[in-house]
mmCIF file of C-alpha atoms in Angstrom:
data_model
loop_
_atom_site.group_PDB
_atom_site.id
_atom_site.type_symbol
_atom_site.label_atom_id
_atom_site.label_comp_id
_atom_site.label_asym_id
_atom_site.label_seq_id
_atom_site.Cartn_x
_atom_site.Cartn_y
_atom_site.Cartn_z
ATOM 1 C CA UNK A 1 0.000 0.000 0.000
ATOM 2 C CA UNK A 2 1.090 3.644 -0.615
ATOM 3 C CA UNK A 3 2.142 5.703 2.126
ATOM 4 C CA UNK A 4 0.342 8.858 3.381
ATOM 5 C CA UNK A 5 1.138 11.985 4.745
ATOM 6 C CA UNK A 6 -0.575 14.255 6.887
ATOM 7 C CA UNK A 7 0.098 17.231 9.234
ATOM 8 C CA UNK A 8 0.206 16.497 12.873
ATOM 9 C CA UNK A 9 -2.380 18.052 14.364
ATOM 10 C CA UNK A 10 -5.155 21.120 12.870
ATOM 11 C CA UNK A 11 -7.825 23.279 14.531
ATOM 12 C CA UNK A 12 -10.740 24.570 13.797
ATOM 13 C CA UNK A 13 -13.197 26.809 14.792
ATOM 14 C CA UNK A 14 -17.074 25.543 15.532
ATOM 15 C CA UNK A 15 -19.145 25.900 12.988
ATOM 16 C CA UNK A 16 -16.502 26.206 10.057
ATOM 17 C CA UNK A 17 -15.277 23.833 7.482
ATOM 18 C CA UNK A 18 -12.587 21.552 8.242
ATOM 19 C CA UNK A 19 -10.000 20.920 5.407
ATOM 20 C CA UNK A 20 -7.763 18.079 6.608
ATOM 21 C CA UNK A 21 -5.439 17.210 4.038
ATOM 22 C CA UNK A 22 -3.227 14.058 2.976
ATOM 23 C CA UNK A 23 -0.517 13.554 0.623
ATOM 24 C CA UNK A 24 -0.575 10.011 -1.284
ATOM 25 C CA UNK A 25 2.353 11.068 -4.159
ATOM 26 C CA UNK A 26 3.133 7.077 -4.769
ATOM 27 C CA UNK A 27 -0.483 5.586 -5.212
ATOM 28 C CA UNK A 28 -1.155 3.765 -7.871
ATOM 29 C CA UNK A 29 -3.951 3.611 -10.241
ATOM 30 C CA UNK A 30 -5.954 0.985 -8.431
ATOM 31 C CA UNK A 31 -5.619 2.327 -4.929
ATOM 32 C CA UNK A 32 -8.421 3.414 -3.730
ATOM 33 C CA UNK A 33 -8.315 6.451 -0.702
ATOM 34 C CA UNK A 34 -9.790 6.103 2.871
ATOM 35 C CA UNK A 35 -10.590 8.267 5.976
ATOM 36 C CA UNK A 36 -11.032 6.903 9.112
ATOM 37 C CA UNK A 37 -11.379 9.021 12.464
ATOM 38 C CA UNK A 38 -11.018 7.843 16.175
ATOM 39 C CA UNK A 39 -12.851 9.764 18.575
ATOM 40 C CA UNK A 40 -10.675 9.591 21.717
ATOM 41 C CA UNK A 41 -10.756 6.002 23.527
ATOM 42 C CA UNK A 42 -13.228 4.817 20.819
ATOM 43 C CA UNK A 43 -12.268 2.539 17.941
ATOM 44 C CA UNK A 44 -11.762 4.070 14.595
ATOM 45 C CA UNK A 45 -15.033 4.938 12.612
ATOM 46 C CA UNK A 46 -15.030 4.698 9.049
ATOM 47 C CA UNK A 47 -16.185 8.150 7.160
ATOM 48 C CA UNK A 48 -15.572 7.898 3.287
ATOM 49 C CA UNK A 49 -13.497 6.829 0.665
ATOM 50 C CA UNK A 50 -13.081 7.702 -3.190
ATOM 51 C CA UNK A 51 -10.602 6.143 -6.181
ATOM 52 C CA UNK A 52 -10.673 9.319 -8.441
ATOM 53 C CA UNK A 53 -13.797 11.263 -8.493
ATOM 54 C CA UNK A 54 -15.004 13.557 -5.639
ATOM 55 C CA UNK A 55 -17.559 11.713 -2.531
ATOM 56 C CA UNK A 56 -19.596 13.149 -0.726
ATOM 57 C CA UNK A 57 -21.946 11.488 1.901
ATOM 58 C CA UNK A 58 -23.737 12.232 5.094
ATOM 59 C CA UNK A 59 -20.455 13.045 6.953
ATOM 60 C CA UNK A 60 -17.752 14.542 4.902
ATOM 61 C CA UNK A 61 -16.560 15.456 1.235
ATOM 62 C CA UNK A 62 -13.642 13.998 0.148
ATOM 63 C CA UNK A 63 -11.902 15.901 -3.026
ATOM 64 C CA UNK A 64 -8.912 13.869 -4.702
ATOM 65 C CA UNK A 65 -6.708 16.278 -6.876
ATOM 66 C CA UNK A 66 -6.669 14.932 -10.829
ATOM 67 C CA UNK A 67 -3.349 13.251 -10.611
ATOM 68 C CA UNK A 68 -4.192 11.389 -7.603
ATOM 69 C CA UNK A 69 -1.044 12.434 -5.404
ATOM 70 C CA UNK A 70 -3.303 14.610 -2.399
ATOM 71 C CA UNK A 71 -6.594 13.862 -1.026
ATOM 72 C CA UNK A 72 -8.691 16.490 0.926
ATOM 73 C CA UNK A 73 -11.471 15.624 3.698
ATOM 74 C CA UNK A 74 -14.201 18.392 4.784
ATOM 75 C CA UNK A 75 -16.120 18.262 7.355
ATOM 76 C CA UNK A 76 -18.695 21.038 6.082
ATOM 77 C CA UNK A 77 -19.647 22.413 9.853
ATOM 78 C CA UNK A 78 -17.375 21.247 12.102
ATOM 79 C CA UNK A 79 -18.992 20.592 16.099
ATOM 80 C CA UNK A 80 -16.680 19.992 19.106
ATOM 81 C CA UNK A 81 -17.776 16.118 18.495
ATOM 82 C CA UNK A 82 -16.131 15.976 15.106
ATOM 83 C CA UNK A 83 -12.452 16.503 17.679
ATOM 84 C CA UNK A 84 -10.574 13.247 17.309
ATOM 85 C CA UNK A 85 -7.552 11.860 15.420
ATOM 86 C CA UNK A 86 -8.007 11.620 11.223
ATOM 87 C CA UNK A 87 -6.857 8.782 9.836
ATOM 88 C CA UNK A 88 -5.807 8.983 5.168
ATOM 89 C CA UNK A 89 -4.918 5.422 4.251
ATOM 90 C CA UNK A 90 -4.871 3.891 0.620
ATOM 91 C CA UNK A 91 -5.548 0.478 -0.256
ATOM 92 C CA UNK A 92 -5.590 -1.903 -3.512
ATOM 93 C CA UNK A 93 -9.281 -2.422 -4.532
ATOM 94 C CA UNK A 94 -11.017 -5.409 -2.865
ATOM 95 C CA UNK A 95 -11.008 -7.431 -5.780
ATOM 96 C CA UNK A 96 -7.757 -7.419 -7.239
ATOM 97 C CA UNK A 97 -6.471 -9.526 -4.786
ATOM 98 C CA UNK A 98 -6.872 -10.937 -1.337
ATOM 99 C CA UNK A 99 -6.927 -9.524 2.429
ATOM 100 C CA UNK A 100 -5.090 -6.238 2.264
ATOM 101 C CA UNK A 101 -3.199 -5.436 5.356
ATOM 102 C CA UNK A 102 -4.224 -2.068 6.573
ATOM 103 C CA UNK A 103 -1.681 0.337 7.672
ATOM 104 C CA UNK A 104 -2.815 3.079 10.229
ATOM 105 C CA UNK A 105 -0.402 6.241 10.230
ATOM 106 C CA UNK A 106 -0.605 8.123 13.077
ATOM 107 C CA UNK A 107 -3.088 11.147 11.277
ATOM 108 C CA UNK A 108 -3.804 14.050 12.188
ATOM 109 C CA UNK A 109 -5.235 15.344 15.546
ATOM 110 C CA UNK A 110 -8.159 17.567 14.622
ATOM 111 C CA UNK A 111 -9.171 20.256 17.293
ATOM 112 C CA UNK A 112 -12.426 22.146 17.062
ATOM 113 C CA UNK A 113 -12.391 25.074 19.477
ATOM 114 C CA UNK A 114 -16.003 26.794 20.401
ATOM 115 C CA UNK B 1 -26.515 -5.623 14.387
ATOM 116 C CA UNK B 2 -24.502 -5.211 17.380
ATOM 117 C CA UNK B 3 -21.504 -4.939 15.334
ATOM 118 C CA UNK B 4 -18.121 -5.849 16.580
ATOM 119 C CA UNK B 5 -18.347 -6.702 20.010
ATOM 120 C CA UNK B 6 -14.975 -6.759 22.741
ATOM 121 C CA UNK B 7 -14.881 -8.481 25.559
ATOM 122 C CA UNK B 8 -13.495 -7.860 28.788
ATOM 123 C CA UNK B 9 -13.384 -3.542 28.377
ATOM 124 C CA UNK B 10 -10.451 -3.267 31.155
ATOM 125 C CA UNK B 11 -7.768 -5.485 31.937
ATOM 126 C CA UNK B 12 -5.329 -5.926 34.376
ATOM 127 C CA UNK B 13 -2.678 -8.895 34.735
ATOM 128 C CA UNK B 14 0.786 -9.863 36.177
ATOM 129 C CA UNK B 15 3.922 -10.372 34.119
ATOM 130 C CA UNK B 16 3.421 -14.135 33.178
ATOM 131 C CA UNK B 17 -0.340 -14.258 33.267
ATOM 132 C CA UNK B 18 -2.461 -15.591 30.523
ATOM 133 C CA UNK B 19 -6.058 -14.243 29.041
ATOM 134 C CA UNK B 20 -7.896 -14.479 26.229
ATOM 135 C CA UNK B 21 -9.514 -11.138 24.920
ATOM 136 C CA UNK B 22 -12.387 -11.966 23.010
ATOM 137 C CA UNK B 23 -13.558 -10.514 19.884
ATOM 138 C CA UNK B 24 -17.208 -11.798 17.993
ATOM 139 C CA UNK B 25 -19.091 -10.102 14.982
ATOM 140 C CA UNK B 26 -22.427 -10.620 13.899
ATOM 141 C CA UNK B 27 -22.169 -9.163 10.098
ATOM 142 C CA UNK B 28 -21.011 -12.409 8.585
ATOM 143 C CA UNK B 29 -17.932 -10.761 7.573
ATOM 144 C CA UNK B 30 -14.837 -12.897 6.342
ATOM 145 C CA UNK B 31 -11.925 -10.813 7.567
ATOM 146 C CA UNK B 32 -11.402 -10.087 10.543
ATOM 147 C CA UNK B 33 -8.012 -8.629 12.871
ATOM 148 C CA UNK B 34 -6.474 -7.905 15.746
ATOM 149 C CA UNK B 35 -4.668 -4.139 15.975
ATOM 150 C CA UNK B 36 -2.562 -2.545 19.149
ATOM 151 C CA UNK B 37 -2.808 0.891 19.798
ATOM 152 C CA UNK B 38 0.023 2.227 21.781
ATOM 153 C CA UNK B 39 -0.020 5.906 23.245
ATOM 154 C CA UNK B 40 0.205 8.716 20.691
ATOM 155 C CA UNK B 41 0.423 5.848 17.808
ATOM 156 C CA UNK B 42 -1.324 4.308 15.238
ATOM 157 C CA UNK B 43 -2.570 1.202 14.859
ATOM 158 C CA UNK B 44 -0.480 -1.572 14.683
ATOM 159 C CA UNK B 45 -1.200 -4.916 12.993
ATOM 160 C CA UNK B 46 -0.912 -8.175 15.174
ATOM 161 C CA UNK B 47 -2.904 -10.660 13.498
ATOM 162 C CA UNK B 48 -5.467 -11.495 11.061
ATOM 163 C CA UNK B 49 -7.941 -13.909 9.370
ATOM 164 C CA UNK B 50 -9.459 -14.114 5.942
ATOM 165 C CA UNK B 51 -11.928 -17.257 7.149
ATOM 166 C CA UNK B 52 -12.941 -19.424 9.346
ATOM 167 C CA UNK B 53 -9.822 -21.746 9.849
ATOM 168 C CA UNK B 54 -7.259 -18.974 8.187
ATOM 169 C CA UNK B 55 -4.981 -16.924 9.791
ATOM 170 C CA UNK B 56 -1.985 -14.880 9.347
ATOM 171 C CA UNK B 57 0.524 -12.812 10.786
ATOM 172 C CA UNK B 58 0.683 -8.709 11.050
ATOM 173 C CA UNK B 59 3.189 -6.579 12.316
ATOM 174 C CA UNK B 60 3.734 -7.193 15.659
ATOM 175 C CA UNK B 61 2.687 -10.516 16.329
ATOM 176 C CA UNK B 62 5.022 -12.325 18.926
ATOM 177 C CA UNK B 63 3.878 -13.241 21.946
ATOM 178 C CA UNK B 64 -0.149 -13.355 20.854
ATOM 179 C CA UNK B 65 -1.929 -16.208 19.219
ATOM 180 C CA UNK B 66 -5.315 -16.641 17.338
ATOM 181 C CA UNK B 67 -7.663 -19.054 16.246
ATOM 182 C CA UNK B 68 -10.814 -18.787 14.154
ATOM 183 C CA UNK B 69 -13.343 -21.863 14.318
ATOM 184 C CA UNK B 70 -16.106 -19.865 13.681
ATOM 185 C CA UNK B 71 -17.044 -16.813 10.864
ATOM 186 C CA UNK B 72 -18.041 -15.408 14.106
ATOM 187 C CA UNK B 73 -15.430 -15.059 16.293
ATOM 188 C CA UNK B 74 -11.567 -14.521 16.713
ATOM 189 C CA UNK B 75 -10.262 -14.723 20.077
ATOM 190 C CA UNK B 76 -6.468 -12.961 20.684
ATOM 191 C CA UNK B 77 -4.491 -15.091 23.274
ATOM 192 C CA UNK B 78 -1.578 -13.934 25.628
ATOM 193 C CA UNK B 79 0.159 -16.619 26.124
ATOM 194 C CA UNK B 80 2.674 -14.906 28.870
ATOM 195 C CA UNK B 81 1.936 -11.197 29.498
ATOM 196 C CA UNK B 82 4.449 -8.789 29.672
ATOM 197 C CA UNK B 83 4.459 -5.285 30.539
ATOM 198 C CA UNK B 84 5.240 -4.422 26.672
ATOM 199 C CA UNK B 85 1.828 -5.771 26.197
ATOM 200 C CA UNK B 86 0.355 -3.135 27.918
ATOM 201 C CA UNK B 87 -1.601 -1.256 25.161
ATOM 202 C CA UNK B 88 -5.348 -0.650 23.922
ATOM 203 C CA UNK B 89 -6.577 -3.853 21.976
ATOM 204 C CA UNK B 90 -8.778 -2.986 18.448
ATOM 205 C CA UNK B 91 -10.658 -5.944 16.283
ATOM 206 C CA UNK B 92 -11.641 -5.145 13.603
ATOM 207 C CA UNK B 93 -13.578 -7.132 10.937
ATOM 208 C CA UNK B 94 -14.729 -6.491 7.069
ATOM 209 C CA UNK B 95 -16.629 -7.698 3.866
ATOM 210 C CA UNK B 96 -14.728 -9.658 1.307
ATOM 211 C CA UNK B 97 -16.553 -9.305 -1.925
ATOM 212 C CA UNK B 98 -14.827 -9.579 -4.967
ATOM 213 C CA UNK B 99 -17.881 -7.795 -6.770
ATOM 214 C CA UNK B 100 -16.051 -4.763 -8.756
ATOM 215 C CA UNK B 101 -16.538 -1.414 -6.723
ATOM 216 C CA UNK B 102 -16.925 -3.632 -3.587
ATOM 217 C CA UNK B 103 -15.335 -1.494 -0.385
ATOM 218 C CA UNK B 104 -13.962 -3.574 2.460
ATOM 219 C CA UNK B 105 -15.024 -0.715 5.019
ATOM 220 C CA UNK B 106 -13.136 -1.783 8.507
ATOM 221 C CA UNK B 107 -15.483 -1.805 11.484
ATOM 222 C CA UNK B 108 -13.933 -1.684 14.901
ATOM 223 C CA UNK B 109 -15.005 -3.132 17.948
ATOM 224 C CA UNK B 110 -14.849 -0.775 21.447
ATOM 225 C CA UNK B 111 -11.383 -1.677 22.441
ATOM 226 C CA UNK B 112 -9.697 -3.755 25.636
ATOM 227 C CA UNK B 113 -7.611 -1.651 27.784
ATOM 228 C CA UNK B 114 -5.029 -3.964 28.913
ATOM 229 C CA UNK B 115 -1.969 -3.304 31.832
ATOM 230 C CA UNK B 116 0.219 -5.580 32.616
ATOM 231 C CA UNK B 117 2.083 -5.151 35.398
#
């Protein structure tokens, strides 16, 4: 799997939009991109995930830049609840292959301040 | 669903002690895994199962062992607890369809907090 980069920690203030970003320069065209968060204590929760085109669902937005290398997540309205550690991991697609061995970085403490 | 379910939440044992932590699902998933969590660190890989009867090694799997008998469950054995072992305890389990566009979205249990001392 390709390796990821993100910034240590980020804050935010309530209410705005939080842009977390992650730098995947050595994925390859199968790779698909994930976000993961753990809220402090809890296991990690699974938010979204996207191969080339933008996602959006109930939680987040995640834009991928058009040669694949970066990956941003938004949280649209960030709330004091959304505080926890943001996990950007890629991974082969499912089905060209077996189990794929997920590798958590350490991400990137997000901080929203009221 | 209850999900991923972890079993016991808090831990304590002696250097030398044995435990089993237990770890069930109830979303038929295939895969399933066993991650360590060490302060201000990611998650780290110990052990892992693509099946009933399968398993495989992670990262940092000395000193644990695993079984899986059943879709259901996958148990994570000390087998002589040390104080290095003292860490937050993840599974984890997923879907395995090879169905193009298929995800295999992890889905994480609560956690054991284990100290040995």
């Amino acid at each position: 799997d390709a390796k990821t980069t993100q910034p240590t920690s980020m804050d935010c203030a309530e209410g705005r939009a939080a842009n977390l970003p992650c730098n995947h320069s050595t994925i390859s065209g199968n790779e698909y991109v994930y976000w993961y968060r753990q809220i402090h204590s809890q296991g990690p929760q699974y938010i979204i995930h996207g191969l080339k085109n933008n996602e959006t669902n109930e939680m987040a937005s995640l834009i991928i830049t058009e040669d694949r290398k970066s990956s941003t997540l938004i949280l649209p309205h960030a709330t004091l609840r959304d505080t926890a550690v943001y996990y950007c991991i890629v991974r082969v697609a499912l089905w060209t292959g077996g189990y794929q061995k997920v590798t958590f970085g350490t991400g990137t403490k997000l901080q929203v301040i009221p | 669903n209850a999900g991923v379910t972890q079993t016991p939440k808090f831990q304590v044992l002696k250097t030398g002690q044995s435990m089993t932590l237990q770890c069930a699902q109830d979303m038929n998933h295939e895969y399933m895994s066993w991650y360590r969590q060490d302060p201000g660190m990611g998650l780290r890989l110990i052990h892992y199962s693509v099946g009933a009867g399968i398993t495989d090694q992670g990262e940092v799997p000395n000193g644990y062992n695993v079984s899986r008998s059943t879709t259901e469950d996958f148990p994570l054995r000390l087998l002589s607890a040390a104080p290095s072992q003292t860490s937050v305890y993840f599974c984890a389990s997923s879907y395995s369809s090879k169905s193009s566009g298929a995800t295999d979205t992890q889905y994480f249990g609560p956690g054991t907090r284990l100290t040995v001392l």
